[in-house]
C-alpha cells in the first residue's frame, strides 16, 4: 500500500513566529510554508533541497533532507522538534526529546508505547559506547538509523531518531518544525577556480567569513547544460573557471550582506589559488545563478551524444576540510573504472553529488558497478565520511552499512526496526535486512522492452520509444503546484498518475509488460494519459525533457488503431476539414449551430461540453480578405504569412494585423492561396497518419518559398510550435521539412531577427502577457518580451501556467471541469484582478477563447497590440 499524503494531508496547522515554530501535516510542500514565514516573519525552515518547490515535509523527514542553507541551519533532523506518528499496529503518539523523568513515566504507564520506550532505552544502554565510537561526527551523516539521538547527552530525542528512517519505523502524521531567522538581505559571490578540487581546498577560509550557503558546480556540469541548450544566459554570468563555488552571505541590510561578501573576497586574495570572483547583490541576478545549481540534475542526465549517467553513488559525504583530497582520490578511482561524472553539491558540509555513466544494462556492467561501489565506500569511509550525506540508504547503500557501522551496530538497527515494526511491514528490506544492491534494478541485464515502430523519430533517444519512456529520473519537478505550466492536470487533481513522472512510469511499465499486460490497448494507460493537455511544458520545464505530449500522441495512434476514436476526435480533431466546408456559408453554419435545440444536438454529436459556445466561423476568411488587397511594398523583401486554420477561418483579425505590421516594417507580404495546415489538433488525438499527409501537402504548398529562403511568419503560436517540433519529429530525413521548420517564426522572432532596425511606435500602456504553453516551451518568450519592452509597455509577463483550453481539450464534454479548474488555478484570477485599462495579451486562439468564455475580458494578439501603437 502506498499512501500519498501530499493529496489529503497538506494543512499548515500553526505558525508561531514568537516561539519560532510551525506545525504541519506531512503533505505540506516546503515552500508552501516558507513562502508564508519568510514574507511575514523573516523566518524559514532551514533545509532547502533543490526540490524545495515541490518536496513535502513527509519526504524531507523520511530521508533527513538538507539542502543549500543547511550550512546555516543544519539537517531536517536538527529542525524537527516533535512528531506525531502512528505505528503499523495502530499506536498513535507524539514523540520528541524525553527527559529522564518523562521517560520513566512513559515506561511505567506500560502498554505498547511504554514497551517501545523501554526497549529503546535498553537498546541505547547496551550500545551507547559503540554508538559514540562508530558514528562519524560530521554534519552530513544520514546513513543508518540515528541511534545517537537516543544518547543521554542528546536528550533521548525520539523524533530525531525517526527522522531519516525512510518510512521503515512509523508513519508521520504531523511535525512541529523549528523556524530560523533568514537574513533579510543576501549577497552571492561566485568564485571560479581552475578545477573543482582546487575550489574545495579553500572551503575553510570561506566558511570562516560566515557563509550561510556554500554550493559547488563543475565544468562538466556547465558543459552539459550548454550541450542541452539549457540556462545559457545564466551560464554566461559565471566567471572564468573549471569549478565554481556559489557562496551566499546574509545581513539585515544590503550593506551588511555585501560587507561580509567583500571581506571574504579580500581574504581570498591572499590564498594560494586566487579565484575569479563576481559579487551579485541583485536578488534577481543571484536567483538566476542559483537556478544553474538547482538545474544540476538536468545537466547530468540524458546528455545528447553521451551514455546514460545514473545515481548509484551520488551523495557521499566527507568531513568538511577534506573535500579537495577526497575529490582527487575519487577522480582517480573513476579513471581506474573508466567512468566519468560531473561534480556538484553541498561542499560547505562535505556532501558531493555525482551521476556516473554506469552500464546497468549488461551483466558485466552491473558487476563492474558493484565492484566500484565497494571501493567507493572504502574510500569515503577512509576519510571518516558517510555513505549517504543527503538521500538516505534505501536499497542502493544499505548493503554497505556494515562497512560503515560494523556488524554490531547493524544488529542494533535491526533491533530498533523490530521495536517499532515487529512484523516488518513498514518499507521492508530498506536499511535493515536490505535487498542486494544489484537486485530490483529498473533496467538490468534482462531488460529488453519491445521497440514498437513509431511515427515520431525520437532522435534524442536514438530512435527508441522505449528509451524515451525511460528519461524520467523521478525528480518530481512536475509536482510543482504554483509555478510554470507543468503539469496542469496534476496541479488540478494532485494525483500522481496525472503528473509527467506518473505518466512516464506507467508507459515504462506498459512496455515492461509485467504489471500491464495489454500493451498499447491498455485502458489503464489511456486513463493516465487522458488528462495530459498536450501543453508541451514538460519539454522545457522537466529537468530531463520528458516529452509527454509526443509520447501521448504516439500511444493514442496505436491505442486506436483499427478502432473508432471518441466523437471529439472527429469534430475538433478534424476542424481543418469542417472549417473549410463552413467557409462556403459561414453565416448559415453559425445560425444553425446557435438555433434553439440544434446547437445542443450538435454539441452532443460532436462530444462538446454543453457549457461551451460552439466555435463561430468568420464571415470572411483571412485568405478571402487578402485576395483583393492591392500590393504593398512591391519589390521589397518578401515574407510569407501562414494562413493556419484558426487564423484563416475562425478568428482572422490577428492574421490581418500581422500583415499590416509586416507591411509597416517595410516587407512585401505573401499569403499562399492554397489550403495548408500544420494539423495541430490531430496530435491531441493520435491521428498521426493524417498529420503526416497534411504535412506533405503543406510542404508542397510552401516549397517555393522554402527553396528561395523566404521567411515564414506564423500567427498562431501552437502552429509555429508544430512547424518547429512535430514537423521534424514526424518527417525526419525529409530535407524540405527540416528547411521549412527552420524558416518559420513568430512575429516577434521575425522582427527581432530580420527587421532589427524597425521599431513599432511606443505605446504607454499597462499590459499583462499570458504566454501560450507551446510558445513558452518551444520558442520561448524572450523575443516577445523584448518587443513589448521596446514599445514602452508597462509589462507583466504572468506566471499563469496553462489556460486549460489546450485546443480541443477544453471543449470536450468529459474534460470541461478539469479545463476550468486549470484556468482558475492562476490565469483567470490574475485576469479578473487586472486593472480595467490594462491590455491583456495572449497570442493563442485557445487562450483567448478560454479567457473570453470564463471572464468578462478579451485578449489581444501581439500583432493587434502593435496595430494599436501604429494607429495612435
mmCIF file of N, CA and C in Angstrom, residues 593-690:
data_model
loop_
_atom_site.group_PDB
_atom_site.id
_atom_site.type_symbol
_atom_site.label_atom_id
_atom_site.label_comp_id
_atom_site.label_asym_id
_atom_site.label_seq_id
_atom_site.Cartn_x
_atom_site.Cartn_y
_atom_site.Cartn_z
ATOM 1 N N UNK A 593 -26.018 26.429 -35.942
ATOM 2 C CA UNK A 593 -25.369 25.916 -34.727
ATOM 3 C C UNK A 593 -25.902 26.582 -33.471
ATOM 4 N N UNK A 594 -26.475 27.784 -33.635
ATOM 5 C CA UNK A 594 -26.986 28.502 -32.469
ATOM 6 C C UNK A 594 -28.506 28.514 -32.404
ATOM 7 N N UNK A 595 -29.145 27.808 -33.285
ATOM 8 C CA UNK A 595 -30.601 27.717 -33.257
ATOM 9 C C UNK A 595 -31.031 26.904 -32.042
ATOM 10 N N UNK A 596 -32.128 27.298 -31.384
ATOM 11 C CA UNK A 596 -32.599 26.564 -30.194
ATOM 12 C C UNK A 596 -32.736 25.071 -30.465
ATOM 13 N N UNK A 597 -32.141 24.286 -29.615
ATOM 14 C CA UNK A 597 -32.228 22.834 -29.732
ATOM 15 C C UNK A 597 -31.190 22.238 -30.653
ATOM 16 N N UNK A 598 -30.935 22.898 -31.797
ATOM 17 C CA UNK A 598 -29.988 22.336 -32.767
ATOM 18 C C UNK A 598 -28.565 22.386 -32.213
ATOM 19 N N UNK A 599 -28.250 23.515 -31.580
ATOM 20 C CA UNK A 599 -26.904 23.643 -31.011
ATOM 21 C C UNK A 599 -26.611 22.550 -30.009
ATOM 22 N N UNK A 600 -27.603 22.200 -29.187
ATOM 23 C CA UNK A 600 -27.407 21.129 -28.204
ATOM 24 C C UNK A 600 -27.164 19.793 -28.896
ATOM 25 N N UNK A 601 -27.923 19.556 -29.981
ATOM 26 C CA UNK A 601 -27.719 18.315 -30.726
ATOM 27 C C UNK A 601 -26.327 18.258 -31.349
ATOM 28 N N UNK A 602 -25.887 19.403 -31.860
ATOM 29 C CA UNK A 602 -24.550 19.457 -32.464
ATOM 30 C C UNK A 602 -23.486 19.160 -31.412
ATOM 31 N N UNK A 603 -23.630 19.797 -30.242
ATOM 32 C CA UNK A 603 -22.649 19.560 -29.178
ATOM 33 C C UNK A 603 -22.626 18.082 -28.784
ATOM 34 N N UNK A 604 -23.812 17.530 -28.617
ATOM 35 C CA UNK A 604 -23.875 16.131 -28.189
ATOM 36 C C UNK A 604 -23.247 15.221 -29.239
ATOM 37 N N UNK A 605 -23.558 15.463 -30.475
ATOM 38 C CA UNK A 605 -22.998 14.628 -31.535
ATOM 39 C C UNK A 605 -21.505 14.806 -31.710
ATOM 40 N N UNK A 606 -21.029 16.013 -31.371
ATOM 41 C CA UNK A 606 -19.600 16.298 -31.557
ATOM 42 C C UNK A 606 -18.779 16.020 -30.314
ATOM 43 N N UNK A 607 -19.433 15.617 -29.217
ATOM 44 C CA UNK A 607 -18.703 15.354 -27.983
ATOM 45 C C UNK A 607 -18.243 16.616 -27.286
ATOM 46 N N UNK A 608 -18.918 17.732 -27.543
ATOM 47 C CA UNK A 608 -18.540 19.026 -26.977
ATOM 48 C C UNK A 608 -19.379 19.310 -25.744
ATOM 49 N N UNK A 609 -18.768 19.898 -24.744
ATOM 50 C CA UNK A 609 -19.463 20.189 -23.499
ATOM 51 C C UNK A 609 -20.634 21.148 -23.732
ATOM 52 N N UNK A 610 -21.766 20.922 -23.079
ATOM 53 C CA UNK A 610 -22.897 21.860 -23.206
ATOM 54 C C UNK A 610 -22.576 23.220 -22.618
ATOM 55 N N UNK A 611 -21.522 23.299 -21.810
ATOM 56 C CA UNK A 611 -21.133 24.575 -21.205
ATOM 57 C C UNK A 611 -20.378 25.469 -22.180
ATOM 58 N N UNK A 612 -19.937 24.919 -23.287
ATOM 59 C CA UNK A 612 -19.122 25.686 -24.226
ATOM 60 C C UNK A 612 -19.967 26.233 -25.373
ATOM 61 N N UNK A 613 -19.640 27.459 -25.768
ATOM 62 C CA UNK A 613 -20.184 28.004 -27.000
ATOM 63 C C UNK A 613 -19.498 27.302 -28.172
ATOM 64 N N UNK A 614 -20.261 26.947 -29.188
ATOM 65 C CA UNK A 614 -19.647 26.366 -30.369
ATOM 66 C C UNK A 614 -18.783 27.413 -31.069
ATOM 67 N N UNK A 615 -17.654 27.006 -31.619
ATOM 68 C CA UNK A 615 -16.807 27.982 -32.321
ATOM 69 C C UNK A 615 -17.582 28.701 -33.418
ATOM 70 N N UNK A 616 -17.359 29.992 -33.515
ATOM 71 C CA UNK A 616 -18.036 30.800 -34.539
ATOM 72 C C UNK A 616 -17.075 30.987 -35.717
ATOM 73 N N UNK A 617 -17.564 30.688 -36.913
ATOM 74 C CA UNK A 617 -16.719 30.819 -38.089
ATOM 75 C C UNK A 617 -16.782 32.254 -38.611
ATOM 76 N N UNK A 618 -15.646 32.745 -39.084
ATOM 77 C CA UNK A 618 -15.566 34.106 -39.598
ATOM 78 C C UNK A 618 -16.399 34.236 -40.869
ATOM 79 N N UNK A 619 -17.067 35.357 -41.003
ATOM 80 C CA UNK A 619 -17.880 35.568 -42.198
ATOM 81 C C UNK A 619 -17.004 35.799 -43.424
ATOM 82 N N UNK A 620 -15.782 36.274 -43.196
ATOM 83 C CA UNK A 620 -14.811 36.420 -44.291
ATOM 84 C C UNK A 620 -13.500 35.837 -43.811
ATOM 85 N N UNK A 621 -13.017 34.826 -44.498
ATOM 86 C CA UNK A 621 -11.767 34.202 -44.079
ATOM 87 C C UNK A 621 -10.596 35.141 -44.317
ATOM 88 N N UNK A 622 -9.483 34.839 -43.695
ATOM 89 C CA UNK A 622 -8.279 35.654 -43.879
ATOM 90 C C UNK A 622 -7.833 35.625 -45.341
ATOM 91 N N UNK A 623 -7.832 34.446 -45.974
ATOM 92 C CA UNK A 623 -7.416 34.374 -47.377
ATOM 93 C C UNK A 623 -8.367 35.152 -48.280
ATOM 94 N N UNK A 624 -9.672 35.128 -47.963
ATOM 95 C CA UNK A 624 -10.633 35.891 -48.767
ATOM 96 C C UNK A 624 -10.397 37.392 -48.598
ATOM 97 N N UNK A 625 -10.068 37.819 -47.374
ATOM 98 C CA UNK A 625 -9.744 39.236 -47.127
ATOM 99 C C UNK A 625 -8.502 39.642 -47.896
ATOM 100 N N UNK A 626 -7.548 38.732 -47.993
ATOM 101 C CA UNK A 626 -6.262 39.054 -48.601
ATOM 102 C C UNK A 626 -6.345 39.210 -50.129
ATOM 103 N N UNK A 627 -7.139 38.369 -50.758
ATOM 104 C CA UNK A 627 -7.084 38.281 -52.220
ATOM 105 C C UNK A 627 -7.261 39.619 -52.937
ATOM 106 N N UNK A 628 -8.264 40.449 -52.590
ATOM 107 C CA UNK A 628 -8.466 41.674 -53.360
ATOM 108 C C UNK A 628 -7.550 42.835 -52.955
ATOM 109 N N UNK A 629 -6.697 42.656 -51.950
ATOM 110 C CA UNK A 629 -5.873 43.780 -51.491
ATOM 111 C C UNK A 629 -4.841 44.169 -52.540
ATOM 112 N N UNK A 630 -4.651 45.460 -52.645
ATOM 113 C CA UNK A 630 -3.621 45.958 -53.560
ATOM 114 C C UNK A 630 -2.249 45.669 -52.959
ATOM 115 N N UNK A 631 -1.269 45.374 -53.792
ATOM 116 C CA UNK A 631 0.072 45.074 -53.270
ATOM 117 C C UNK A 631 0.636 46.263 -52.489
ATOM 118 N N UNK A 632 1.324 45.957 -51.422
ATOM 119 C CA UNK A 632 2.008 46.960 -50.614
ATOM 120 C C UNK A 632 3.490 46.611 -50.605
ATOM 121 N N UNK A 633 4.315 47.612 -50.748
ATOM 122 C CA UNK A 633 5.774 47.437 -50.764
ATOM 123 C C UNK A 633 6.240 46.508 -51.887
ATOM 124 N N UNK A 634 5.732 46.697 -53.122
ATOM 125 C CA UNK A 634 6.213 45.844 -54.218
ATOM 126 C C UNK A 634 7.713 46.033 -54.415
ATOM 127 N N UNK A 635 8.365 44.939 -54.730
ATOM 128 C CA UNK A 635 9.805 44.995 -54.930
ATOM 129 C C UNK A 635 10.626 44.884 -53.668
ATOM 130 N N UNK A 636 9.976 44.947 -52.510
ATOM 131 C CA UNK A 636 10.717 44.826 -51.249
ATOM 132 C C UNK A 636 10.906 43.357 -50.874
ATOM 133 N N UNK A 637 11.702 43.101 -49.836
ATOM 134 C CA UNK A 637 11.966 41.735 -49.393
ATOM 135 C C UNK A 637 10.653 41.062 -48.984
ATOM 136 N N UNK A 638 10.428 39.826 -49.442
ATOM 137 C CA UNK A 638 9.151 39.165 -49.140
ATOM 138 C C UNK A 638 9.155 38.463 -47.783
ATOM 139 N N UNK A 639 7.963 38.267 -47.279
ATOM 140 C CA UNK A 639 7.747 37.424 -46.115
ATOM 141 C C UNK A 639 6.382 36.764 -46.289
ATOM 142 N N UNK A 640 6.294 35.493 -45.940
ATOM 143 C CA UNK A 640 5.036 34.745 -46.054
ATOM 144 C C UNK A 640 4.316 34.760 -44.716
ATOM 145 N N UNK A 641 3.025 35.023 -44.728
ATOM 146 C CA UNK A 641 2.181 34.848 -43.548
ATOM 147 C C UNK A 641 1.404 33.552 -43.744
ATOM 148 N N UNK A 642 1.603 32.628 -42.828
ATOM 149 C CA UNK A 642 0.986 31.310 -42.965
ATOM 150 C C UNK A 642 -0.469 31.360 -42.520
ATOM 151 N N UNK A 643 -1.415 30.956 -43.393
ATOM 152 C CA UNK A 643 -2.847 31.038 -43.054
ATOM 153 C C UNK A 643 -3.331 29.773 -42.327
ATOM 154 N N UNK A 644 -2.988 29.653 -41.067
ATOM 155 C CA UNK A 644 -3.407 28.469 -40.320
ATOM 156 C C UNK A 644 -4.935 28.430 -40.190
ATOM 157 N N UNK A 645 -5.445 27.282 -39.838
ATOM 158 C CA UNK A 645 -6.900 27.074 -39.791
ATOM 159 C C UNK A 645 -7.589 28.054 -38.862
ATOM 160 N N UNK A 646 -7.036 28.259 -37.660
ATOM 161 C CA UNK A 646 -7.695 29.139 -36.683
ATOM 162 C C UNK A 646 -7.685 30.585 -37.157
ATOM 163 N N UNK A 647 -6.539 31.037 -37.666
ATOM 164 C CA UNK A 647 -6.426 32.430 -38.102
ATOM 165 C C UNK A 647 -7.113 32.678 -39.432
ATOM 166 N N UNK A 648 -7.310 31.649 -40.185
ATOM 167 C CA UNK A 648 -7.928 31.796 -41.504
ATOM 168 C C UNK A 648 -9.451 31.771 -41.407
ATOM 169 N N UNK A 649 -9.978 30.771 -40.710
ATOM 170 C CA UNK A 649 -11.422 30.534 -40.767
ATOM 171 C C UNK A 649 -12.185 30.917 -39.494
ATOM 172 N N UNK A 650 -11.515 31.030 -38.372
ATOM 173 C CA UNK A 650 -12.226 31.256 -37.119
ATOM 174 C C UNK A 650 -12.034 32.670 -36.574
ATOM 175 N N UNK A 651 -10.801 33.131 -36.497
ATOM 176 C CA UNK A 651 -10.553 34.472 -35.977
ATOM 177 C C UNK A 651 -9.451 35.110 -36.811
ATOM 178 N N UNK A 652 -9.799 35.744 -37.909
ATOM 179 C CA UNK A 652 -8.784 36.264 -38.833
ATOM 180 C C UNK A 652 -8.161 37.594 -38.416
ATOM 181 N N UNK A 653 -8.705 38.253 -37.385
ATOM 182 C CA UNK A 653 -8.191 39.583 -37.024
ATOM 183 C C UNK A 653 -6.685 39.587 -36.714
ATOM 184 N N UNK A 654 -6.157 38.623 -35.941
ATOM 185 C CA UNK A 654 -4.713 38.625 -35.705
ATOM 186 C C UNK A 654 -3.892 38.444 -36.980
ATOM 187 N N UNK A 655 -4.387 37.647 -37.917
ATOM 188 C CA UNK A 655 -3.654 37.462 -39.172
ATOM 189 C C UNK A 655 -3.641 38.750 -39.985
ATOM 190 N N UNK A 656 -4.786 39.442 -40.028
ATOM 191 C CA UNK A 656 -4.829 40.716 -40.743
ATOM 192 C C UNK A 656 -3.872 41.720 -40.101
ATOM 193 N N UNK A 657 -3.882 41.755 -38.779
ATOM 194 C CA UNK A 657 -2.979 42.677 -38.081
ATOM 195 C C UNK A 657 -1.520 42.315 -38.344
ATOM 196 N N UNK A 658 -1.231 41.028 -38.446
ATOM 197 C CA UNK A 658 0.138 40.596 -38.735
ATOM 198 C C UNK A 658 0.583 41.120 -40.094
ATOM 199 N N UNK A 659 -0.292 41.028 -41.080
ATOM 200 C CA UNK A 659 0.024 41.560 -42.406
ATOM 201 C C UNK A 659 0.329 43.047 -42.317
ATOM 202 N N UNK A 660 -0.503 43.787 -41.627
ATOM 203 C CA UNK A 660 -0.325 45.233 -41.564
ATOM 204 C C UNK A 660 0.960 45.606 -40.832
ATOM 205 N N UNK A 661 1.314 44.851 -39.802
ATOM 206 C CA UNK A 661 2.565 45.127 -39.094
ATOM 207 C C UNK A 661 3.764 44.862 -39.992
ATOM 208 N N UNK A 662 3.748 43.745 -40.696
ATOM 209 C CA UNK A 662 4.872 43.409 -41.571
ATOM 210 C C UNK A 662 5.001 44.424 -42.705
ATOM 211 N N UNK A 663 3.876 44.890 -43.204
ATOM 212 C CA UNK A 663 3.937 45.934 -44.242
ATOM 213 C C UNK A 663 4.469 47.236 -43.666
ATOM 214 N N UNK A 664 4.088 47.559 -42.452
ATOM 215 C CA UNK A 664 4.623 48.767 -41.807
ATOM 216 C C UNK A 664 6.126 48.651 -41.603
ATOM 217 N N UNK A 665 6.604 47.421 -41.425
ATOM 218 C CA UNK A 665 8.045 47.202 -41.257
ATOM 219 C C UNK A 665 8.775 47.200 -42.587
ATOM 220 N N UNK A 666 8.034 47.384 -43.687
ATOM 221 C CA UNK A 666 8.673 47.505 -44.991
ATOM 222 C C UNK A 666 8.738 46.230 -45.787
ATOM 223 N N UNK A 667 8.046 45.209 -45.397
ATOM 224 C CA UNK A 667 8.101 43.931 -46.091
ATOM 225 C C UNK A 667 6.959 43.783 -47.108
ATOM 226 N N UNK A 668 7.256 43.015 -48.148
ATOM 227 C CA UNK A 668 6.220 42.618 -49.105
ATOM 228 C C UNK A 668 5.633 41.296 -48.625
ATOM 229 N N UNK A 669 4.351 41.320 -48.298
ATOM 230 C CA UNK A 669 3.713 40.150 -47.700
ATOM 231 C C UNK A 669 3.146 39.247 -48.780
ATOM 232 N N UNK A 670 3.328 37.952 -48.559
ATOM 233 C CA UNK A 670 2.742 36.925 -49.428
ATOM 234 C C UNK A 670 1.868 36.027 -48.569
ATOM 235 N N UNK A 671 0.654 35.733 -49.042
ATOM 236 C CA UNK A 671 -0.222 34.772 -48.381
ATOM 237 C C UNK A 671 -0.552 33.682 -49.388
ATOM 238 N N UNK A 672 -0.191 32.443 -49.126
ATOM 239 C CA UNK A 672 -0.488 31.364 -50.089
ATOM 240 C C UNK A 672 -1.983 31.258 -50.344
ATOM 241 N N UNK A 673 -2.334 30.973 -51.617
ATOM 242 C CA UNK A 673 -3.736 30.805 -51.977
ATOM 243 C C UNK A 673 -4.246 29.416 -51.606
ATOM 244 N N UNK A 674 -3.377 28.428 -51.679
ATOM 245 C CA UNK A 674 -3.807 27.041 -51.491
ATOM 246 C C UNK A 674 -4.044 26.737 -50.019
ATOM 247 N N UNK A 675 -4.804 25.676 -49.783
ATOM 248 C CA UNK A 675 -5.061 25.229 -48.415
ATOM 249 C C UNK A 675 -3.791 24.599 -47.848
ATOM 250 N N UNK A 676 -3.475 24.985 -46.632
ATOM 251 C CA UNK A 676 -2.311 24.416 -45.944
ATOM 252 C C UNK A 676 -2.618 24.399 -44.454
ATOM 253 N N UNK A 677 -2.141 23.376 -43.778
ATOM 254 C CA UNK A 677 -2.431 23.254 -42.345
ATOM 255 C C UNK A 677 -1.321 22.441 -41.692
ATOM 256 N N UNK A 678 -0.966 22.812 -40.471
ATOM 257 C CA UNK A 678 0.054 22.054 -39.733
ATOM 258 C C UNK A 678 -0.540 20.825 -39.054
ATOM 259 N N UNK A 679 -1.874 20.719 -39.023
ATOM 260 C CA UNK A 679 -2.518 19.570 -38.400
ATOM 261 C C UNK A 679 -2.470 19.577 -36.886
ATOM 262 N N UNK A 680 -2.304 20.751 -36.303
ATOM 263 C CA UNK A 680 -2.109 20.856 -34.865
ATOM 264 C C UNK A 680 -3.131 20.037 -34.047
ATOM 265 N N UNK A 681 -4.444 20.092 -34.324
ATOM 266 C CA UNK A 681 -5.394 19.343 -33.490
ATOM 267 C C UNK A 681 -5.282 17.826 -33.620
ATOM 268 N N UNK A 682 -4.642 17.339 -34.681
ATOM 269 C CA UNK A 682 -4.587 15.903 -34.897
ATOM 270 C C UNK A 682 -3.737 15.192 -33.856
ATOM 271 N N UNK A 683 -2.712 15.871 -33.362
ATOM 272 C CA UNK A 683 -1.799 15.229 -32.420
ATOM 273 C C UNK A 683 -2.501 14.909 -31.101
ATOM 274 N N UNK A 684 -3.432 15.769 -30.709
ATOM 275 C CA UNK A 684 -4.150 15.551 -29.456
ATOM 276 C C UNK A 684 -4.881 14.216 -29.445
ATOM 277 N N UNK A 685 -5.212 13.732 -30.624
ATOM 278 C CA UNK A 685 -5.999 12.503 -30.728
ATOM 279 C C UNK A 685 -5.197 11.359 -31.351
ATOM 280 N N UNK A 686 -3.901 11.561 -31.531
ATOM 281 C CA UNK A 686 -3.061 10.497 -32.072
ATOM 282 C C UNK A 686 -3.313 10.183 -33.531
ATOM 283 N N UNK A 687 -3.847 11.134 -34.280
ATOM 284 C CA UNK A 687 -4.160 10.902 -35.694
ATOM 285 C C UNK A 687 -2.919 11.250 -36.526
ATOM 286 N N UNK A 688 -1.884 10.468 -36.352
ATOM 287 C CA UNK A 688 -0.567 10.827 -36.875
ATOM 288 C C UNK A 688 -0.408 10.501 -38.351
ATOM 289 N N UNK A 689 -1.102 9.495 -38.851
ATOM 290 C CA UNK A 689 -1.052 9.243 -40.296
ATOM 291 C C UNK A 689 -1.664 10.423 -41.045
ATOM 292 N N UNK A 690 -2.782 10.923 -40.531
ATOM 293 C CA UNK A 690 -3.412 12.092 -41.157
ATOM 294 C C UNK A 690 -2.505 13.311 -41.045
#
